[in-house]
Tab-separated table of C-alpha atoms in Angstrom:
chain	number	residue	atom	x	y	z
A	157	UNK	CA	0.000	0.000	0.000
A	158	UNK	CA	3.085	2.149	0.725
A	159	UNK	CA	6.763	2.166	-1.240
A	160	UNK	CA	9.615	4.310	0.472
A	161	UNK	CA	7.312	6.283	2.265
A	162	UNK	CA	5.113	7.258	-0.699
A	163	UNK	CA	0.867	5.805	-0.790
A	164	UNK	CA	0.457	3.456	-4.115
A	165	UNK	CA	-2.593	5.122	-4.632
A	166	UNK	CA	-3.660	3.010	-7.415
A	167	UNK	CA	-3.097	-0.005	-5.184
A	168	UNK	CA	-5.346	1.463	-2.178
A	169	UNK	CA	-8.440	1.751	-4.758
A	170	UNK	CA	-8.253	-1.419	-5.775
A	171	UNK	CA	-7.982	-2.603	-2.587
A	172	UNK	CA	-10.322	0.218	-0.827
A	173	UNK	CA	-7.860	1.014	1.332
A	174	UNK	CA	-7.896	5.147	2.618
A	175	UNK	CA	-5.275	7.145	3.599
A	176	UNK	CA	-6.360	7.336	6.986
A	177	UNK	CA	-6.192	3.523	7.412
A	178	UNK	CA	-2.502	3.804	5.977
A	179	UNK	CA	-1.935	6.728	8.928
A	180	UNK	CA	-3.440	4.471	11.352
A	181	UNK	CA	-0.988	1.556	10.835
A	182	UNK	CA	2.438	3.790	10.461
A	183	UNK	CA	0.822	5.757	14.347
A	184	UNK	CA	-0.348	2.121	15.774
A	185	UNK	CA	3.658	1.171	14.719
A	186	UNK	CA	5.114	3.757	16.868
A	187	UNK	CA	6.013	6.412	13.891
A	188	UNK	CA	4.951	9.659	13.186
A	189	UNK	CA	5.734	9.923	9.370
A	190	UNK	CA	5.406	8.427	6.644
A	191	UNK	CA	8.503	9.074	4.907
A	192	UNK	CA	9.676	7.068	7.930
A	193	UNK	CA	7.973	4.027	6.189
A	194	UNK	CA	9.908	1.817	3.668
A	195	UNK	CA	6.355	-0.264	2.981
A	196	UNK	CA	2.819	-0.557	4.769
A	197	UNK	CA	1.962	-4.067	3.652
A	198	UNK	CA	-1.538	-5.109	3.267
A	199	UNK	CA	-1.812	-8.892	4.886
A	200	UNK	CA	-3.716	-12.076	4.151
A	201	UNK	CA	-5.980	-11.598	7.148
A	202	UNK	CA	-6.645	-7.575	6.089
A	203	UNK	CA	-4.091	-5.929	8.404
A	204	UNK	CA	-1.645	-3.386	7.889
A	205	UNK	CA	1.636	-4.302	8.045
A	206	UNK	CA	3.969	-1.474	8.506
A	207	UNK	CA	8.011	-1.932	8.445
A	208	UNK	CA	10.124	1.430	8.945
A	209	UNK	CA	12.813	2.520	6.391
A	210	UNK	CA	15.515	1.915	8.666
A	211	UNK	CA	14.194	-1.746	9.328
A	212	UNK	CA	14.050	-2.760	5.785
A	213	UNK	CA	17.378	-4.343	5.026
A	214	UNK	CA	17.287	-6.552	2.133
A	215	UNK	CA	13.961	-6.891	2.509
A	216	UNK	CA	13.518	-10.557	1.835
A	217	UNK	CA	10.372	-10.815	4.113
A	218	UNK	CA	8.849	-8.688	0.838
A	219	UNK	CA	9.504	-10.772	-1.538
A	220	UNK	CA	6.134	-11.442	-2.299
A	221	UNK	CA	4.550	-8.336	-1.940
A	222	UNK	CA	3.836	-6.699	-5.347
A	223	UNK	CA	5.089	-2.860	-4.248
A	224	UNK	CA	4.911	-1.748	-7.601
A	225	UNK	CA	1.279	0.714	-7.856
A	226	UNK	CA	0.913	-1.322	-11.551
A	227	UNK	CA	-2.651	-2.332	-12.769
Protein backbone atom coordinates (compact mmCIF):
# COMPACT_ATOMS: atom_id res chain seq x y z
CA UNK A 1 0.00 0.00 0.00
CA UNK A 2 3.09 2.15 0.72
CA UNK A 3 6.76 2.17 -1.24
CA UNK A 4 9.62 4.31 0.47
CA UNK A 5 7.31 6.28 2.27
CA UNK A 6 5.11 7.26 -0.70
CA UNK A 7 0.87 5.80 -0.79
CA UNK A 8 0.46 3.46 -4.11
CA UNK A 9 -2.59 5.12 -4.63
CA UNK A 10 -3.66 3.01 -7.42
CA UNK A 11 -3.10 0.00 -5.18
CA UNK A 12 -5.35 1.46 -2.18
CA UNK A 13 -8.44 1.75 -4.76
CA UNK A 14 -8.25 -1.42 -5.77
CA UNK A 15 -7.98 -2.60 -2.59
CA UNK A 16 -10.32 0.22 -0.83
CA UNK A 17 -7.86 1.01 1.33
CA UNK A 18 -7.90 5.15 2.62
CA UNK A 19 -5.28 7.14 3.60
CA UNK A 20 -6.36 7.34 6.99
CA UNK A 21 -6.19 3.52 7.41
CA UNK A 22 -2.50 3.80 5.98
CA UNK A 23 -1.93 6.73 8.93
CA UNK A 24 -3.44 4.47 11.35
CA UNK A 25 -0.99 1.56 10.84
CA UNK A 26 2.44 3.79 10.46
CA UNK A 27 0.82 5.76 14.35
CA UNK A 28 -0.35 2.12 15.77
CA UNK A 29 3.66 1.17 14.72
CA UNK A 30 5.11 3.76 16.87
CA UNK A 31 6.01 6.41 13.89
CA UNK A 32 4.95 9.66 13.19
CA UNK A 33 5.73 9.92 9.37
CA UNK A 34 5.41 8.43 6.64
CA UNK A 35 8.50 9.07 4.91
CA UNK A 36 9.68 7.07 7.93
CA UNK A 37 7.97 4.03 6.19
CA UNK A 38 9.91 1.82 3.67
CA UNK A 39 6.35 -0.26 2.98
CA UNK A 40 2.82 -0.56 4.77
CA UNK A 41 1.96 -4.07 3.65
CA UNK A 42 -1.54 -5.11 3.27
CA UNK A 43 -1.81 -8.89 4.89
CA UNK A 44 -3.72 -12.08 4.15
CA UNK A 45 -5.98 -11.60 7.15
CA UNK A 46 -6.65 -7.57 6.09
CA UNK A 47 -4.09 -5.93 8.40
CA UNK A 48 -1.64 -3.39 7.89
CA UNK A 49 1.64 -4.30 8.04
CA UNK A 50 3.97 -1.47 8.51
CA UNK A 51 8.01 -1.93 8.44
CA UNK A 52 10.12 1.43 8.94
CA UNK A 53 12.81 2.52 6.39
CA UNK A 54 15.51 1.91 8.67
CA UNK A 55 14.19 -1.75 9.33
CA UNK A 56 14.05 -2.76 5.79
CA UNK A 57 17.38 -4.34 5.03
CA UNK A 58 17.29 -6.55 2.13
CA UNK A 59 13.96 -6.89 2.51
CA UNK A 60 13.52 -10.56 1.83
CA UNK A 61 10.37 -10.81 4.11
CA UNK A 62 8.85 -8.69 0.84
CA UNK A 63 9.50 -10.77 -1.54
CA UNK A 64 6.13 -11.44 -2.30
CA UNK A 65 4.55 -8.34 -1.94
CA UNK A 66 3.84 -6.70 -5.35
CA UNK A 67 5.09 -2.86 -4.25
CA UNK A 68 4.91 -1.75 -7.60
CA UNK A 69 1.28 0.71 -7.86
CA UNK A 70 0.91 -1.32 -11.55
CA UNK A 71 -2.65 -2.33 -12.77
Amino acid sequence: MSSDGVPLEEAMRRQRVTIGELRQAVRGAGDGDLADVGAIVLESDDSLSDVAAQNMGNATALEDVEMTDAA
